[in-house]
Amino acid sequence: MTSGRYLPVGKSGCPQCGGLVSRRVLGSCVPLALLLGATLTHPATATTQYTVTALKFTVQTGGRSCTVDADLYRPSGAGRAPAVLATNGFGGSKNDGSTDAIGKAFAERGYVSLVYSGLGFGRSGCLISLDDPTIDGIAASQLIDFLGGKRSADDGTTADFVTLDSAGDPRVGMIGGSYGGAIQLATAAVDRRVDALVPMITWNDLAYSLDPNNAVGASQVPGAFKWQWTNGFYLIGEGQTLLEASLDPSRFNSLTCLHFVSKACDTIRTLNSGSYPADRTTELLSYARSVSPVSYLSRVKAPTLLVQGQADSLFNLNEATATYKALKAQGTQVKMVWQNWGHSGGMVAGELNLAQGNLETSYVGRRILAWFDRYLGKKSVDTGPAFAYYRDWITDPNGTYATADRLPSLSQKLYLSGDGKLVDNRAKVARGSRTYTNWLVPTSHSESSLAGMIGLPDPAPYDTEGTYLGWTSEPLARTTDVVGAPRATLKVVSPKAERTQGSGDAADKLVLFAKLYDIAPDGSKTLVHRLVAPVRVPDVTKPFTVTLPGIVHRYEKGHRLRFVVAASDDAYFGNRGIKPVTVVSASEDTGVLRLPVV
């Protein structure tokens, strides 16, 4: 990309933890009870700006009849107004301190806000169905019926004060994060009445999110199970009996799968088994994608502002990038912002925090307001550039975000030399080979995914000698800004993996972990946001390409880049058995690392 397409703009906003994911599922400054979705008591209130009315809606969805618990925020004053619909992050509820903050923030700005506890959470009924468009999306569509005057709440309340585009068609947008982000896309896929979406820090493909395989073109090969994140959420879901008193009977499934739909529990059991026989792998991938935007984005036509977090090992930047590219390719109006904070932390002063109401004073907040002004208010406003990203090395509060008219391209190549160097010219590659061997226990550490939730410190990332290979560049002659997802093309030799990979169980294929360190002159190293790229190699007899997680990072002058391939990572399930790996380098045939440098 040419530097002329990257322009500094104003700073985004929020000095403390908060956000849209039930106060974000991770964040050491957030009480554990709130992280687990315990309901806070917020009685219906009235202010000079808006009134709040608690409502119940009986919905038919997923073969069940259940009640949705909601709060209606109606701005003061006569006349109709556009509506904003929102629900909670996983484990939250309509009044978890984040979801209700959405209702308040937009009611204060003249929007009718309907916020509700998602199916299976808070005081809403039905099973947890992972934002399935055929279940959660259909339920949300019935709430849009209410906003459009086509139905009443269970107590007879009607909404005759929402702007209509036609009879029964309300002017309505959606906003929310994580679980409250994917529901927007699921709803828009089944209901064309949705006029605008702002999904934040959410997924594109749950198969990639929970069991990532970063090998390009290997969508039918399972990855490495992200066991900490996945089991953490599973326990939150199954623990609803302990978190909510007197649960609605519609929230119970069976003794072996208390509160989720059965296919979700089947998926968890397969992942935790450590085995991937063909039939169960097909079921796992099929179900995970059926409840993911990747399977239904072709039906999403509502203008979409994607906001994704850089500090996020659960739903990384690659997820939003995949959604962005799919929507753009089909002609859906879409723009994307990479803010700093995500599920793994990253909240800094000035970033968006709806609990603080800093919409007008944060960059992301202003982008959201403009999006709704344009598509809900029908105002002629500038909705901003196609792509914007937060830069943590900028200290000027008016310049933390840069913008571009497109995503950066892979513009710089580095080569893996046989002597462990990362060189900028193929002619500099030394012939040689090096080998690592995995142990039966993990020997590399990137993160403890749930450390923040339980208040424990997280050790710095490390790799154990003999269980990884690294390639290190010369000190950089100039600062190098990487914006996007690096890619590495590799060829490995592993006779043991070659013998076992055709067993019929994908768990016998080779697993490795690729990552990129920033090495300071004093030898200290930084793994940007602790992100790694798990790979289950489709076929070790052939070269393969790995897409690393997207990053926004400045490698300072004098620093070095170190590309690492490790045998394991303790945040993921790894190899079955011992599988030594050799990497051979020669100038005419060696691994290549490509970077999106701006």
Coordinates of C-alpha atoms in Angstrom, one line a residue:
M1 CA 0.0 0.0 0.0
T2 CA 1.2 3.5 -0.6
S3 CA 1.5 5.7 2.4
G4 CA -0.9 8.2 0.9
R5 CA -3.8 5.9 1.6
Y6 CA -3.1 5.9 5.4
L7 CA -4.3 9.0 7.1
P8 CA -4.2 9.8 10.9
V9 CA -7.6 10.5 12.4
G10 CA -9.0 11.1 15.9
K11 CA -8.6 8.8 18.9
S12 CA -11.1 6.2 20.0
G13 CA -12.4 6.0 23.6
C14 CA -12.5 4.5 27.1
P15 CA -10.1 4.5 30.0
Q16 CA -11.4 1.4 31.9
C17 CA -12.8 -2.0 31.2
G18 CA -16.3 -2.2 30.0
G19 CA -17.7 -2.6 26.5
L20 CA -20.4 -4.7 24.9
V21 CA -19.6 -8.3 25.9
S22 CA -21.2 -8.6 29.3
R23 CA -18.6 -6.1 30.5
R24 CA -16.4 -8.2 28.2
V25 CA -15.9 -11.8 29.1
L26 CA -12.3 -11.1 30.2
G27 CA -11.0 -8.2 32.1
S28 CA -9.5 -8.3 35.6
C29 CA -11.2 -5.1 36.6
V30 CA -14.7 -6.7 36.1
P31 CA -16.3 -8.7 39.0
L32 CA -16.5 -12.4 38.4
A33 CA -20.2 -12.5 39.0
L34 CA -20.8 -10.1 36.2
L35 CA -18.4 -12.1 33.9
L36 CA -20.5 -15.2 34.6
G37 CA -23.7 -13.4 33.7
A38 CA -25.2 -12.9 37.2
T39 CA -28.1 -10.6 36.9
L40 CA -27.8 -7.1 38.4
T41 CA -31.0 -5.5 39.7
H42 CA -32.0 -2.4 37.6
P43 CA -35.7 -1.6 38.1
A44 CA -37.6 0.2 35.4
T45 CA -37.0 3.9 35.7
A46 CA -37.9 7.2 34.2
T47 CA -35.7 10.1 33.4
T48 CA -36.3 13.4 31.7
Q49 CA -34.7 11.9 28.6
Y50 CA -36.4 8.5 28.4
T51 CA -38.6 6.0 30.1
V52 CA -37.8 2.3 30.7
T53 CA -40.5 -0.4 30.6
A54 CA -39.9 -4.1 31.4
L55 CA -41.6 -6.3 28.8
K56 CA -42.1 -10.0 28.1
F57 CA -42.5 -11.6 24.7
T58 CA -43.6 -15.1 24.1
V59 CA -41.8 -16.4 21.0
Q60 CA -42.0 -19.6 19.0
T61 CA -38.6 -20.8 17.8
G62 CA -36.5 -23.9 17.7
G63 CA -39.6 -26.1 18.2
R64 CA -40.2 -24.4 21.6
S65 CA -42.4 -21.7 23.0
C66 CA -40.4 -19.5 25.4
T67 CA -40.4 -16.0 26.9
V68 CA -38.0 -13.3 26.0
D69 CA -37.2 -10.8 28.8
A70 CA -36.7 -7.2 27.5
D71 CA -36.6 -3.6 28.4
L72 CA -38.0 -0.9 26.2
Y73 CA -36.2 2.5 26.4
R74 CA -38.5 5.2 24.9
P75 CA -37.0 8.7 24.4
S76 CA -39.1 11.6 25.8
G77 CA -41.0 13.8 23.4
A78 CA -43.7 13.2 20.8
G79 CA -43.3 11.7 17.4
R80 CA -41.8 8.5 15.9
A81 CA -38.2 7.6 16.1
P82 CA -35.9 4.9 14.6
A83 CA -35.2 1.9 16.8
V84 CA -32.1 0.1 18.1
L85 CA -32.3 -3.6 19.0
A86 CA -29.5 -5.2 21.1
T87 CA -28.8 -8.2 23.3
N88 CA -26.1 -9.4 25.6
G89 CA -22.7 -11.1 25.2
F90 CA -22.4 -14.7 26.2
G91 CA -23.4 -15.2 29.9
G92 CA -24.9 -11.7 30.2
S93 CA -28.4 -10.4 30.3
K94 CA -30.5 -7.3 29.4
N95 CA -29.2 -5.5 32.6
D96 CA -25.7 -6.8 32.9
G97 CA -24.2 -3.3 32.9
S98 CA -23.3 -3.4 29.2
T99 CA -26.5 -4.4 27.4
D100 CA -28.5 -1.9 29.4
A101 CA -25.8 0.7 28.7
I102 CA -26.7 0.4 25.0
G103 CA -30.3 1.0 25.7
K104 CA -29.6 4.1 27.8
A105 CA -27.0 5.5 25.4
F106 CA -29.2 5.4 22.3
A107 CA -32.4 6.5 24.1
E108 CA -30.5 9.5 25.3
R109 CA -29.7 10.2 21.6
G110 CA -33.3 9.9 20.5
Y111 CA -33.6 6.3 19.5
V112 CA -36.2 3.8 20.7
S113 CA -34.1 1.1 22.2
L114 CA -35.3 -2.5 22.8
V115 CA -32.7 -4.5 24.7
Y116 CA -33.3 -8.1 25.7
S117 CA -31.7 -11.1 27.3
G118 CA -30.7 -13.6 24.7
L119 CA -32.2 -17.0 24.5
G120 CA -31.0 -19.1 27.5
F121 CA -29.7 -16.2 29.4
G122 CA -30.9 -13.8 32.1
R123 CA -34.7 -14.4 32.6
S124 CA -35.3 -15.4 29.0
G125 CA -36.3 -18.9 28.1
C126 CA -35.2 -21.5 25.5
L127 CA -31.9 -23.3 25.1
I128 CA -28.6 -21.7 24.3
S129 CA -28.3 -22.2 20.6
L130 CA -25.2 -20.2 19.7
D131 CA -26.9 -17.4 17.7
D132 CA -28.4 -19.9 15.3
P133 CA -30.3 -17.9 12.6
T134 CA -33.0 -20.5 12.5
I135 CA -33.5 -20.1 16.3
D136 CA -32.0 -16.9 17.8
G137 CA -32.5 -15.0 14.5
I138 CA -36.2 -16.0 14.3
A139 CA -36.7 -15.0 17.9
A140 CA -35.2 -11.6 17.3
S141 CA -37.4 -11.2 14.2
Q142 CA -40.4 -11.5 16.4
L143 CA -39.1 -8.6 18.5
I144 CA -38.8 -6.6 15.2
D145 CA -42.5 -7.5 14.7
F146 CA -43.2 -5.6 17.9
L147 CA -41.2 -2.6 16.8
G148 CA -43.1 -2.6 13.5
G149 CA -46.5 -2.7 15.2
K150 CA -47.3 -6.3 14.0
R151 CA -47.6 -7.7 17.5
S152 CA -47.8 -6.6 21.2
A153 CA -45.8 -7.6 24.2
D154 CA -47.4 -10.2 26.5
D155 CA -49.0 -7.5 28.6
G156 CA -50.6 -5.8 25.6
T157 CA -48.0 -3.0 25.2
T158 CA -47.7 -1.9 21.6
A159 CA -45.1 0.2 19.8
D160 CA -46.8 2.9 17.8
F161 CA -43.9 5.3 18.1
V162 CA -41.2 3.7 15.9
T163 CA -40.4 5.2 12.5
L164 CA -41.8 2.9 9.8
D165 CA -40.5 2.3 6.3
S166 CA -43.8 0.6 5.4
A167 CA -46.5 -1.1 7.3
G168 CA -44.9 -3.6 9.7
D169 CA -41.4 -2.5 8.7
P170 CA -39.7 -0.5 11.4
R171 CA -36.6 1.5 10.8
V172 CA -34.3 -0.6 13.0
G173 CA -30.6 -1.1 13.6
M174 CA -28.7 -3.5 15.8
I175 CA -25.5 -3.2 17.8
G176 CA -23.6 -5.4 20.3
G177 CA -20.5 -7.3 20.9
S178 CA -19.3 -10.9 20.8
Y179 CA -22.5 -13.1 21.2
G180 CA -24.4 -9.9 20.8
G181 CA -22.6 -9.3 17.6
A182 CA -23.2 -12.5 15.7
I183 CA -26.9 -12.3 16.5
Q184 CA -27.1 -9.2 14.3
L185 CA -25.9 -11.0 11.2
A186 CA -28.1 -14.0 12.1
T187 CA -31.2 -11.8 12.4
A188 CA -30.4 -9.9 9.2
A189 CA -30.1 -13.2 7.4
V190 CA -33.7 -14.1 8.2
D191 CA -35.3 -10.6 8.3
R192 CA -34.7 -8.1 5.6
R193 CA -36.3 -5.3 7.7
V194 CA -33.0 -4.8 9.6
D195 CA -31.6 -1.5 8.3
A196 CA -28.1 -1.3 9.8
L197 CA -25.7 -3.5 11.8
V198 CA -22.7 -2.8 14.1
P199 CA -21.3 -6.2 15.1
M200 CA -18.4 -5.9 17.5
I201 CA -15.6 -8.4 18.4
T202 CA -17.6 -11.4 17.0
W203 CA -17.0 -14.5 14.9
N204 CA -17.1 -15.4 11.3
D205 CA -16.7 -19.2 11.7
L206 CA -17.0 -20.9 15.0
A207 CA -15.1 -23.9 13.7
Y208 CA -12.1 -21.5 13.2
S209 CA -12.8 -19.7 16.5
L210 CA -12.8 -22.8 18.7
D211 CA -10.7 -25.3 16.7
P212 CA -8.6 -23.1 14.5
N213 CA -6.6 -24.5 11.5
N214 CA -4.7 -21.6 9.9
A215 CA -3.6 -23.7 6.9
V216 CA -4.9 -22.0 3.8
G217 CA -7.4 -24.2 1.9
A218 CA -7.8 -26.7 4.7
S219 CA -11.4 -25.9 5.7
Q220 CA -12.3 -29.6 6.0
V221 CA -9.3 -30.4 8.2
P222 CA -10.0 -29.7 11.9
G223 CA -7.5 -27.6 13.8
A224 CA -6.1 -27.4 17.3
F225 CA -8.8 -27.3 20.0
K226 CA -8.8 -23.9 21.9
W227 CA -9.7 -25.7 25.1
Q228 CA -9.5 -22.9 27.6
W229 CA -11.8 -20.5 25.9
T230 CA -14.2 -23.1 24.8
N231 CA -14.6 -25.0 28.0
G232 CA -14.8 -21.7 29.9
F233 CA -17.9 -20.7 27.9
Y234 CA -19.3 -24.2 28.1
L235 CA -19.2 -24.1 31.9
I236 CA -20.8 -20.6 31.9
G237 CA -23.7 -22.0 29.8
E238 CA -24.2 -25.2 31.7
G239 CA -23.9 -23.3 35.0
Q240 CA -27.0 -21.2 34.4
T241 CA -28.8 -23.3 37.0
L242 CA -26.4 -21.9 39.6
L243 CA -26.5 -18.4 38.3
E244 CA -30.2 -17.9 37.8
A245 CA -33.0 -18.9 40.3
S246 CA -36.1 -20.7 39.1
L247 CA -35.2 -21.2 35.5
D248 CA -38.0 -21.4 32.9
P249 CA -38.6 -25.1 32.0
S250 CA -37.9 -24.3 28.4
R251 CA -34.2 -23.8 29.3
F252 CA -33.7 -27.4 30.2
N253 CA -32.6 -30.0 27.6
S254 CA -31.3 -33.2 29.2
L255 CA -29.1 -34.5 32.0
T256 CA -26.2 -34.8 29.6
C257 CA -26.7 -31.4 28.1
L258 CA -28.5 -29.2 30.5
H259 CA -28.9 -25.8 28.8
F260 CA -27.4 -26.0 25.3
V261 CA -29.0 -27.4 22.2
S262 CA -27.8 -31.0 21.8
K263 CA -25.6 -30.4 18.8
A264 CA -23.6 -27.8 20.7
C265 CA -22.9 -30.4 23.5
D266 CA -22.0 -33.0 20.9
T267 CA -19.5 -30.5 19.4
I268 CA -17.9 -29.9 22.8
R269 CA -17.6 -33.6 23.5
T270 CA -15.9 -34.2 20.2
L271 CA -13.4 -31.4 20.8
N272 CA -12.6 -32.6 24.3
S273 CA -12.2 -36.2 23.2
G274 CA -9.0 -35.3 21.3
S275 CA -10.1 -37.5 18.4
Y276 CA -11.4 -36.5 14.9
P277 CA -12.9 -39.6 13.2
A278 CA -14.3 -38.6 9.8
D279 CA -18.0 -38.8 10.7
R280 CA -17.7 -36.8 13.9
T281 CA -15.4 -34.3 12.2
T282 CA -18.0 -33.7 9.5
E283 CA -20.7 -33.2 12.0
L284 CA -18.6 -30.8 14.1
L285 CA -17.6 -28.6 11.2
S286 CA -21.1 -28.7 9.7
Y287 CA -22.8 -27.6 12.9
A288 CA -20.2 -25.0 13.9
R289 CA -20.5 -23.3 10.5
S290 CA -24.3 -23.6 10.4
V291 CA -24.5 -21.2 13.4
S292 CA -21.8 -18.9 12.0
P293 CA -22.0 -16.0 9.6
V294 CA -19.7 -17.9 7.1
S295 CA -22.7 -20.0 6.2
Y296 CA -25.3 -17.3 5.7
L297 CA -23.6 -14.0 4.9
S298 CA -25.0 -14.3 1.3
R299 CA -28.4 -13.4 2.8
V300 CA -27.1 -10.4 4.8
K301 CA -27.9 -7.2 2.9
A302 CA -28.1 -4.6 5.7
P303 CA -25.3 -2.0 5.8
T304 CA -22.7 -3.3 8.2
L305 CA -20.0 -1.6 10.3
L306 CA -17.6 -4.2 11.6
V307 CA -15.6 -3.4 14.7
Q308 CA -13.0 -6.0 15.8
G309 CA -10.5 -6.0 18.6
Q310 CA -6.7 -6.4 18.1
A311 CA -6.3 -7.8 21.6
D312 CA -8.4 -10.9 21.0
S313 CA -7.3 -14.5 21.0
L314 CA -10.9 -15.7 20.9
F315 CA -12.2 -13.9 17.8
N316 CA -9.1 -12.4 16.1
L317 CA -8.9 -9.9 13.4
N318 CA -9.0 -12.6 10.7
E319 CA -12.7 -13.3 11.6
A320 CA -13.9 -9.7 10.8
T321 CA -11.6 -9.6 7.7
A322 CA -13.3 -12.8 6.4
T323 CA -16.8 -11.2 7.0
Y324 CA -15.7 -7.9 5.5
K325 CA -14.4 -9.5 2.3
A326 CA -17.5 -11.7 1.9
L327 CA -19.9 -8.8 2.3
K328 CA -17.9 -6.5 0.1
A329 CA -17.7 -9.1 -2.7
Q330 CA -21.5 -9.5 -2.8
G331 CA -22.1 -5.8 -2.8
T332 CA -23.4 -5.3 0.8
Q333 CA -22.4 -1.9 2.1
V334 CA -19.6 -2.6 4.7
K335 CA -16.8 -0.9 6.5
M336 CA -14.4 -2.1 9.1
V337 CA -12.6 -0.7 12.2
W338 CA -9.9 -2.5 14.2
Q339 CA -10.1 -1.0 17.7
N340 CA -7.6 -1.9 20.4
W341 CA -9.6 -3.9 22.9
G342 CA -11.1 -7.3 22.6
H343 CA -11.8 -10.4 24.6
S344 CA -8.2 -10.5 25.8
G345 CA -8.1 -7.0 27.2
G346 CA -6.5 -3.9 25.5
M347 CA -8.9 -1.3 27.0
V348 CA -7.0 2.1 26.9
A349 CA -7.9 5.7 27.6
G350 CA -10.0 7.1 24.8
E351 CA -11.4 3.9 23.4
L352 CA -15.1 3.4 23.1
N353 CA -17.0 2.5 26.4
L354 CA -20.7 2.8 26.2
A355 CA -21.0 2.4 29.9
Q356 CA -19.3 5.8 30.0
G357 CA -21.4 7.1 27.2
N358 CA -18.4 8.4 25.3
L359 CA -19.9 8.0 21.8
E360 CA -19.2 11.5 20.7
T361 CA -15.7 11.6 22.2
S362 CA -14.3 8.3 20.9
Y363 CA -13.4 7.5 17.3
V364 CA -15.3 4.3 17.2
G365 CA -18.3 6.0 18.9
R366 CA -18.4 8.7 16.3
R367 CA -18.3 6.1 13.5
I368 CA -21.2 4.2 15.1
L369 CA -23.3 7.4 15.4
A370 CA -22.6 8.3 11.8
W371 CA -23.6 4.8 10.7
F372 CA -26.9 5.1 12.4
D373 CA -27.4 8.7 11.3
R374 CA -27.0 7.6 7.7
Y375 CA -29.0 4.4 7.7
L376 CA -31.5 5.0 10.4
G377 CA -31.8 8.7 10.5
K378 CA -31.5 8.9 6.7
K379 CA -29.1 11.9 7.0
S380 CA -26.5 12.8 4.4
V381 CA -23.5 12.2 6.6
D382 CA -20.0 10.8 5.9
T383 CA -19.8 7.3 7.4
G384 CA -16.0 7.3 7.3
P385 CA -13.3 5.4 5.4
A386 CA -13.5 1.8 4.3
F387 CA -10.9 0.7 6.9
A388 CA -9.5 2.2 10.0
Y389 CA -7.1 0.8 12.7
Y390 CA -5.9 1.8 16.1
R391 CA -2.1 2.3 16.5
D392 CA -0.8 1.8 20.0
W393 CA 2.5 3.5 19.3
I394 CA 0.9 6.9 18.6
T395 CA 0.8 9.2 21.7
D396 CA -1.1 12.0 20.1
P397 CA -4.8 11.5 21.1
N398 CA -5.9 13.0 17.8
G399 CA -3.9 10.5 15.7
T400 CA -4.2 7.0 17.1
Y401 CA -6.4 5.8 14.2
A402 CA -5.1 5.6 10.6
T403 CA -7.4 4.9 7.7
A404 CA -7.2 3.3 4.3
D405 CA -9.5 2.8 1.3
R406 CA -8.6 -0.9 1.3
L407 CA -6.9 -3.7 3.3
P408 CA -3.1 -3.7 3.2
S409 CA -1.5 -6.2 0.8
L410 CA 1.3 -8.6 1.5
S411 CA 4.1 -6.3 0.4
Q412 CA 7.4 -7.6 1.9
K413 CA 9.0 -11.1 1.7
L414 CA 11.5 -12.7 4.0
Y415 CA 13.1 -16.1 3.6
L416 CA 13.8 -18.8 6.1
S417 CA 17.5 -19.6 5.9
G418 CA 19.1 -22.9 6.9
D419 CA 21.3 -21.2 9.5
G420 CA 18.3 -19.8 11.4
K421 CA 18.3 -16.4 9.8
L422 CA 15.4 -14.5 8.3
V423 CA 16.8 -12.9 5.2
D424 CA 15.4 -10.4 2.7
N425 CA 16.8 -12.0 -0.4
R426 CA 16.5 -15.6 -1.6
A427 CA 20.2 -15.5 -2.6
K428 CA 21.1 -15.0 1.1
V429 CA 19.5 -18.3 2.1
A430 CA 22.1 -20.8 3.5
R431 CA 21.6 -24.4 2.7
G432 CA 20.8 -26.4 5.9
S433 CA 18.3 -28.3 7.9
R434 CA 17.2 -28.2 11.5
T435 CA 14.9 -30.4 13.6
Y436 CA 12.6 -30.1 16.6
T437 CA 10.7 -32.7 18.5
N438 CA 7.5 -32.3 20.5
W439 CA 7.1 -33.7 24.0
L440 CA 3.9 -35.4 25.3
V441 CA 3.2 -32.3 27.3
P442 CA 3.0 -28.7 26.0
T443 CA 6.4 -26.9 26.0
S444 CA 5.4 -23.5 24.6
H445 CA 3.1 -20.9 26.2
S446 CA 1.3 -18.0 24.5
E447 CA -1.4 -17.2 27.0
S448 CA -3.7 -18.4 29.8
S449 CA -6.9 -17.5 28.1
L450 CA -9.0 -17.3 31.3
A451 CA -6.3 -15.8 33.6
G452 CA -8.0 -12.5 33.8
M453 CA -11.3 -14.0 34.7
I454 CA -10.0 -15.8 37.8
G455 CA -7.5 -13.0 38.7
L456 CA -4.3 -14.9 38.0
P457 CA -1.1 -13.4 36.4
D458 CA -0.2 -14.8 33.0
P459 CA 3.4 -15.8 32.5
A460 CA 5.3 -14.2 29.5
P461 CA 5.2 -16.3 26.3
Y462 CA 8.0 -18.8 26.1
D463 CA 9.3 -21.8 24.0
T464 CA 11.3 -24.7 25.3
E465 CA 14.7 -25.4 23.6
G466 CA 14.5 -28.3 21.2
T467 CA 10.8 -28.1 20.7
Y468 CA 10.7 -25.2 18.3
L469 CA 12.6 -23.6 15.4
G470 CA 13.1 -19.9 15.0
W471 CA 14.4 -17.6 12.2
T472 CA 15.6 -14.1 13.2
S473 CA 16.2 -11.1 11.0
E474 CA 19.0 -8.6 11.1
P475 CA 18.2 -5.4 13.1
L476 CA 15.7 -3.3 11.2
A477 CA 17.2 -0.4 9.4
R478 CA 13.9 1.5 9.7
T479 CA 10.6 1.3 11.6
T480 CA 8.3 -1.3 10.0
D481 CA 4.6 -1.1 10.5
V482 CA 2.7 -4.4 10.0
V483 CA -1.1 -4.0 9.5
G484 CA -2.9 -7.2 8.7
A485 CA -2.3 -11.0 8.7
P486 CA 1.2 -12.2 7.7
R487 CA 1.5 -15.4 5.7
A488 CA 4.1 -18.1 5.7
T489 CA 4.6 -20.8 3.1
L490 CA 6.4 -23.9 4.6
K491 CA 7.6 -27.4 3.8
V492 CA 8.4 -29.7 6.6
V493 CA 9.7 -33.3 6.8
S494 CA 8.1 -35.6 9.3
P495 CA 8.3 -39.3 8.5
K496 CA 6.2 -40.2 11.6
A497 CA 3.4 -37.8 10.7
E498 CA 3.6 -39.1 7.1
R499 CA 3.0 -42.6 8.3
T500 CA 0.0 -41.7 10.6
Q501 CA -1.7 -38.9 8.7
G502 CA -3.9 -41.3 6.7
S503 CA -5.2 -43.2 9.7
G504 CA -8.8 -42.0 9.2
D505 CA -8.6 -39.9 12.4
A506 CA -7.4 -36.3 11.7
A507 CA -5.9 -36.2 15.2
D508 CA -3.0 -38.2 13.8
K509 CA -2.0 -35.4 11.4
L510 CA 0.9 -33.1 12.4
V511 CA 0.1 -30.1 14.5
L512 CA 2.3 -27.0 14.8
F513 CA 2.1 -23.4 15.9
A514 CA 3.4 -20.4 13.9
K515 CA 4.0 -17.0 15.5
L516 CA 6.0 -13.8 15.0
Y517 CA 8.0 -12.2 17.8
D518 CA 9.4 -8.6 18.1
I519 CA 12.9 -8.9 19.5
A520 CA 14.3 -5.7 21.2
P521 CA 18.0 -4.8 21.2
D522 CA 18.3 -6.0 24.8
G523 CA 17.0 -9.4 23.8
S524 CA 13.5 -9.0 25.3
K525 CA 10.7 -10.3 23.1
T526 CA 7.1 -9.5 22.5
L527 CA 4.5 -11.8 21.1
V528 CA 2.0 -9.2 19.8
H529 CA -1.2 -9.7 21.8
R530 CA 0.0 -13.2 22.6
L531 CA -1.5 -14.4 19.2
V532 CA -0.4 -17.7 17.5
A533 CA -1.5 -19.6 14.4
P534 CA -2.3 -23.3 15.2
V535 CA -2.0 -25.5 12.1
R536 CA -3.0 -29.1 11.5
V537 CA -1.0 -29.8 8.4
P538 CA -3.3 -31.4 5.7
D539 CA -0.4 -33.4 4.1
V540 CA 3.2 -33.2 5.3
T541 CA 4.4 -34.4 1.9
K542 CA 3.3 -31.1 0.3
P543 CA 4.1 -27.4 1.0
F544 CA 1.4 -25.5 2.9
T545 CA 0.6 -21.9 3.6
V546 CA -0.2 -20.5 7.1
T547 CA -2.2 -17.3 7.7
L548 CA -1.1 -15.8 11.0
P549 CA -3.6 -13.8 13.1
G550 CA -3.9 -10.2 12.0
I551 CA -2.0 -7.6 14.0
V552 CA -1.3 -3.9 14.0
H553 CA 2.3 -3.5 15.3
R554 CA 5.3 -1.2 14.8
Y555 CA 8.6 -3.0 14.8
E556 CA 11.0 -0.2 15.8
K557 CA 14.3 0.5 14.1
G558 CA 17.0 -1.7 15.6
H559 CA 14.5 -4.4 16.5
R560 CA 14.5 -7.8 14.9
L561 CA 11.7 -10.1 13.7
R562 CA 11.7 -13.7 14.8
F563 CA 9.4 -16.2 13.0
V564 CA 8.9 -19.3 15.1
V565 CA 7.4 -22.7 14.4
A566 CA 6.7 -24.5 17.7
A567 CA 5.6 -28.1 18.5
S568 CA 2.9 -27.1 21.0
D569 CA 1.0 -24.4 22.9
D570 CA -0.6 -25.0 26.3
A571 CA -3.7 -23.0 25.3
Y572 CA -4.5 -25.7 22.7
F573 CA -4.6 -29.4 22.2
G574 CA -1.6 -30.6 20.2
N575 CA 0.0 -33.6 18.6
R576 CA -0.9 -37.2 19.3
G577 CA 2.3 -39.0 19.9
I578 CA 5.9 -37.8 19.3
K579 CA 6.4 -36.4 15.8
P580 CA 9.9 -35.0 15.0
V581 CA 9.9 -32.3 12.4
T582 CA 12.7 -31.2 10.1
V583 CA 12.8 -28.0 8.0
V584 CA 15.2 -28.0 5.1
S585 CA 16.3 -24.7 3.5
A586 CA 18.1 -24.0 0.2
S587 CA 18.0 -20.8 -1.9
E588 CA 15.9 -22.5 -4.6
D589 CA 13.5 -24.0 -2.1
T590 CA 12.8 -22.6 1.3
G591 CA 10.0 -21.2 3.4
V592 CA 8.8 -17.7 2.7
L593 CA 7.2 -15.2 5.2
R594 CA 5.2 -12.4 3.7
L595 CA 4.2 -9.3 5.7
P596 CA 1.5 -6.6 5.1
V597 CA 3.8 -3.6 5.6
V598 CA 2.3 -0.1 5.3

